[in-house]
């Protein structure tokens, strides 16, 4: 079930088998397998992760290398929901080990935020990395350049940059 601030009450008393922190490819893969095995799981994702804005994903097994990340995430989210996983857009603020369960406090909503607490027997961290993208004045469509002319991960984009010069932003200095 897709959860939001409007229907959270249906899940607050649930003790999940697992809470998956991260709704990228790793987190969605975990949720799909958990739900397929009949386990109750909740995916908590903040949105706008790296795989959302990557134009081509050349390193994902079994997919056309020109598949946009947003297509894979859309398909994976739908598939996890179809198998019975719950899904919540939010930011994990705190995790507390209560012994038999984990208490996961989540910030839901940017304005008038609420902070529900969910419980699970297991916790899977699939939050990936948080990229610090350059601050470019008046650039509203920064994500349109990611993976084409803006590269932030040499692991993901290294092949594309093979014989090209790259500039790296290191805070207040720029280096090649």
mmCIF file of C-alpha atoms in Angstrom:
data_model
loop_
_atom_site.group_PDB
_atom_site.id
_atom_site.type_symbol
_atom_site.label_atom_id
_atom_site.label_comp_id
_atom_site.label_asym_id
_atom_site.label_seq_id
_atom_site.Cartn_x
_atom_site.Cartn_y
_atom_site.Cartn_z
ATOM 1 C CA UNK A 1 0.000 0.000 0.000
ATOM 2 C CA UNK A 2 1.238 3.459 -0.820
ATOM 3 C CA UNK A 3 1.303 5.350 2.465
ATOM 4 C CA UNK A 4 1.049 9.097 2.989
ATOM 5 C CA UNK A 5 0.262 11.469 5.827
ATOM 6 C CA UNK A 6 -3.430 10.876 5.088
ATOM 7 C CA UNK A 7 -3.461 7.100 5.689
ATOM 8 C CA UNK A 8 -0.529 6.403 8.050
ATOM 9 C CA UNK A 9 -2.838 5.286 10.827
ATOM 10 C CA UNK A 10 -3.431 1.948 9.040
ATOM 11 C CA UNK A 11 0.273 1.067 9.404
ATOM 12 C CA UNK A 12 1.275 2.535 12.768
ATOM 13 C CA UNK A 13 0.286 -0.578 14.753
ATOM 14 C CA UNK A 14 1.919 -2.964 12.283
ATOM 15 C CA UNK A 15 5.118 -4.703 13.305
ATOM 16 C CA UNK A 16 6.847 -5.183 9.959
ATOM 17 C CA UNK A 17 9.106 -8.117 9.287
ATOM 18 C CA UNK A 18 11.527 -5.618 7.736
ATOM 19 C CA UNK A 19 11.764 -1.924 7.068
ATOM 20 C CA UNK A 20 13.859 -1.049 4.033
ATOM 21 C CA UNK A 21 15.484 2.370 4.237
ATOM 22 C CA UNK A 22 15.990 3.462 0.653
ATOM 23 C CA UNK A 23 13.762 3.193 -2.393
ATOM 24 C CA UNK A 24 16.474 2.871 -5.019
ATOM 25 C CA UNK A 25 17.335 -0.251 -6.930
ATOM 26 C CA UNK A 26 18.823 -2.078 -3.958
ATOM 27 C CA UNK A 27 15.961 -1.221 -1.622
ATOM 28 C CA UNK A 28 13.270 -2.058 -4.152
ATOM 29 C CA UNK A 29 14.963 -5.367 -4.992
ATOM 30 C CA UNK A 30 14.995 -6.252 -1.286
ATOM 31 C CA UNK A 31 11.334 -5.260 -0.895
ATOM 32 C CA UNK A 32 10.250 -7.302 -3.909
ATOM 33 C CA UNK A 33 11.982 -10.433 -2.594
ATOM 34 C CA UNK A 34 10.687 -9.939 0.947
ATOM 35 C CA UNK A 35 7.109 -9.414 -0.225
ATOM 36 C CA UNK A 36 7.297 -12.364 -2.641
ATOM 37 C CA UNK A 37 8.139 -14.569 0.328
ATOM 38 C CA UNK A 38 5.085 -13.311 2.176
ATOM 39 C CA UNK A 39 6.946 -11.060 4.591
ATOM 40 C CA UNK A 40 5.461 -7.714 5.550
ATOM 41 C CA UNK A 41 7.824 -4.906 4.592
ATOM 42 C CA UNK A 42 7.844 -1.138 4.415
ATOM 43 C CA UNK A 43 10.046 0.851 2.033
ATOM 44 C CA UNK A 44 10.900 4.340 3.247
ATOM 45 C CA UNK A 45 12.480 6.571 0.642
ATOM 46 C CA UNK A 46 13.287 10.240 0.562
ATOM 47 C CA UNK A 47 13.126 10.566 -3.234
ATOM 48 C CA UNK A 48 15.490 12.093 -5.766
ATOM 49 C CA UNK A 49 18.216 9.495 -5.267
ATOM 50 C CA UNK A 50 20.999 9.033 -7.807
ATOM 51 C CA UNK A 51 19.237 6.329 -9.805
ATOM 52 C CA UNK A 52 16.255 8.651 -10.429
ATOM 53 C CA UNK A 53 18.255 11.189 -12.347
ATOM 54 C CA UNK A 54 20.651 8.905 -14.208
ATOM 55 C CA UNK A 55 19.817 8.971 -17.910
ATOM 56 C CA UNK A 56 21.404 5.614 -18.779
ATOM 57 C CA UNK A 57 22.168 2.746 -16.416
ATOM 58 C CA UNK A 58 24.862 0.674 -18.037
ATOM 59 C CA UNK A 59 25.640 -1.440 -15.005
ATOM 60 C CA UNK A 60 22.304 -3.012 -14.118
ATOM 61 C CA UNK A 61 22.116 -6.676 -15.030
ATOM 62 C CA UNK A 62 19.541 -7.682 -17.624
ATOM 63 C CA UNK A 63 18.419 -4.228 -18.713
ATOM 64 C CA UNK A 64 19.094 -2.283 -21.865
ATOM 65 C CA UNK A 65 22.019 0.023 -21.046
ATOM 66 C CA UNK A 66 20.004 3.049 -22.194
ATOM 67 C CA UNK A 67 17.183 2.487 -19.707
ATOM 68 C CA UNK A 68 16.600 5.655 -17.667
ATOM 69 C CA UNK A 69 16.809 5.221 -13.912
ATOM 70 C CA UNK A 70 13.363 6.770 -13.373
ATOM 71 C CA UNK A 71 11.804 3.999 -15.513
ATOM 72 C CA UNK A 72 13.454 1.286 -13.444
ATOM 73 C CA UNK A 73 12.393 2.925 -10.178
ATOM 74 C CA UNK A 74 8.819 3.368 -11.378
ATOM 75 C CA UNK A 75 8.626 -0.275 -12.438
ATOM 76 C CA UNK A 76 10.289 -1.519 -9.223
ATOM 77 C CA UNK A 77 7.974 0.541 -7.019
ATOM 78 C CA UNK A 78 4.914 -0.767 -8.832
ATOM 79 C CA UNK A 79 6.187 -4.334 -8.612
ATOM 80 C CA UNK A 80 6.922 -4.086 -4.879
ATOM 81 C CA UNK A 81 3.456 -2.628 -4.237
ATOM 82 C CA UNK A 82 1.856 -5.361 -6.368
ATOM 83 C CA UNK A 83 3.578 -7.995 -4.196
ATOM 84 C CA UNK A 84 2.210 -6.349 -1.043
ATOM 85 C CA UNK A 85 5.008 -4.112 0.225
ATOM 86 C CA UNK A 86 4.113 -0.798 1.824
ATOM 87 C CA UNK A 87 5.807 2.329 0.512
ATOM 88 C CA UNK A 88 6.274 5.705 2.204
ATOM 89 C CA UNK A 89 7.920 8.893 0.996
ATOM 90 C CA UNK A 90 9.783 10.242 3.998
ATOM 91 C CA UNK A 91 13.141 10.739 5.661
ATOM 92 C CA UNK A 92 14.379 8.436 8.409
ATOM 93 C CA UNK A 93 15.291 10.682 11.341
ATOM 94 C CA UNK A 94 16.182 8.086 13.969
ATOM 95 C CA UNK A 95 16.388 4.339 14.538
ATOM 96 C CA UNK A 96 16.226 2.877 18.037
ATOM 97 C CA UNK A 97 16.984 -0.749 18.885
ATOM 98 C CA UNK A 98 14.243 -1.800 21.299
ATOM 99 C CA UNK A 99 15.494 -5.360 21.691
ATOM 100 C CA UNK A 100 12.940 -7.424 19.765
ATOM 101 C CA UNK A 101 12.112 -4.613 17.336
ATOM 102 C CA UNK A 102 13.545 -1.471 15.826
ATOM 103 C CA UNK A 103 11.647 1.803 16.199
ATOM 104 C CA UNK A 104 12.062 3.921 13.079
ATOM 105 C CA UNK A 105 11.122 7.593 13.373
ATOM 106 C CA UNK A 106 10.305 9.162 10.009
ATOM 107 C CA UNK A 107 9.843 12.756 8.928
ATOM 108 C CA UNK A 108 6.877 12.889 6.550
ATOM 109 C CA UNK A 109 6.184 16.081 4.617
ATOM 110 C CA UNK A 110 8.268 19.191 4.091
ATOM 111 C CA UNK A 111 5.671 21.619 5.431
ATOM 112 C CA UNK A 112 3.785 20.813 8.602
ATOM 113 C CA UNK A 113 5.882 17.663 8.958
ATOM 114 C CA UNK A 114 4.738 14.770 11.092
ATOM 115 C CA UNK A 115 7.027 12.211 12.750
ATOM 116 C CA UNK A 116 5.411 8.765 12.907
ATOM 117 C CA UNK A 117 7.275 5.807 14.390
ATOM 118 C CA UNK A 118 7.172 2.405 12.671
ATOM 119 C CA UNK A 119 8.400 -0.873 14.118
ATOM 120 C CA UNK A 120 10.066 -3.871 12.508
ATOM 121 C CA UNK A 121 11.941 -7.029 13.423
ATOM 122 C CA UNK A 122 14.707 -6.266 10.911
ATOM 123 C CA UNK A 123 16.092 -3.171 9.261
ATOM 124 C CA UNK A 124 17.707 -3.086 5.834
ATOM 125 C CA UNK A 125 19.847 -0.084 5.008
ATOM 126 C CA UNK A 126 19.821 0.513 1.267
ATOM 127 C CA UNK A 127 20.103 4.273 1.356
ATOM 128 C CA UNK A 128 23.009 4.508 -1.062
ATOM 129 C CA UNK A 129 24.997 7.705 -1.110
ATOM 130 C CA UNK A 130 23.946 11.302 -0.936
ATOM 131 C CA UNK A 131 25.440 13.348 -3.747
ATOM 132 C CA UNK A 132 26.379 16.943 -3.208
ATOM 133 C CA UNK A 133 25.537 18.500 -6.543
ATOM 134 C CA UNK A 134 27.074 21.801 -7.598
ATOM 135 C CA UNK A 135 25.132 24.961 -6.862
ATOM 136 C CA UNK A 136 24.593 26.578 -10.254
ATOM 137 C CA UNK A 137 22.765 29.878 -10.247
ATOM 138 C CA UNK A 138 19.387 29.934 -12.020
ATOM 139 C CA UNK A 139 19.680 26.307 -13.150
ATOM 140 C CA UNK A 140 16.296 24.738 -12.605
ATOM 141 C CA UNK A 141 16.906 21.605 -14.669
ATOM 142 C CA UNK A 142 20.162 20.346 -13.152
ATOM 143 C CA UNK A 143 18.952 16.738 -13.319
ATOM 144 C CA UNK A 144 18.521 17.004 -17.105
ATOM 145 C CA UNK A 145 22.316 17.255 -17.377
ATOM 146 C CA UNK A 146 23.157 14.406 -15.021
ATOM 147 C CA UNK A 147 24.778 11.538 -16.854
ATOM 148 C CA UNK A 148 25.301 13.626 -20.002
ATOM 149 C CA UNK A 149 27.482 16.638 -19.279
ATOM 150 C CA UNK A 150 27.300 16.564 -15.476
ATOM 151 C CA UNK A 151 28.995 13.551 -13.898
ATOM 152 C CA UNK A 152 29.282 13.174 -10.135
ATOM 153 C CA UNK A 153 30.233 9.515 -9.765
ATOM 154 C CA UNK A 154 33.257 8.102 -11.527
ATOM 155 C CA UNK A 155 32.088 4.573 -10.708
ATOM 156 C CA UNK A 156 28.767 5.103 -12.482
ATOM 157 C CA UNK A 157 30.003 7.481 -15.172
ATOM 158 C CA UNK A 158 33.661 6.495 -15.513
ATOM 159 C CA UNK A 159 33.095 4.640 -18.777
ATOM 160 C CA UNK A 160 31.512 7.733 -20.331
ATOM 161 C CA UNK A 161 34.458 9.879 -19.266
ATOM 162 C CA UNK A 162 37.162 7.479 -20.487
ATOM 163 C CA UNK A 163 39.169 9.854 -22.724
ATOM 164 C CA UNK A 164 37.728 13.155 -21.542
ATOM 165 C CA UNK A 165 38.822 15.790 -19.088
ATOM 166 C CA UNK A 166 36.858 16.049 -15.882
ATOM 167 C CA UNK A 167 36.636 18.816 -13.317
ATOM 168 C CA UNK A 168 36.045 17.972 -9.695
ATOM 169 C CA UNK A 169 34.604 20.440 -7.202
ATOM 170 C CA UNK A 170 36.473 20.094 -3.904
ATOM 171 C CA UNK A 171 34.714 22.736 -1.855
ATOM 172 C CA UNK A 172 36.493 25.992 -2.543
ATOM 173 C CA UNK A 173 39.017 24.694 -5.070
ATOM 174 C CA UNK A 174 38.598 23.156 -8.510
ATOM 175 C CA UNK A 175 40.978 20.487 -9.766
ATOM 176 C CA UNK A 176 41.365 18.275 -12.846
#
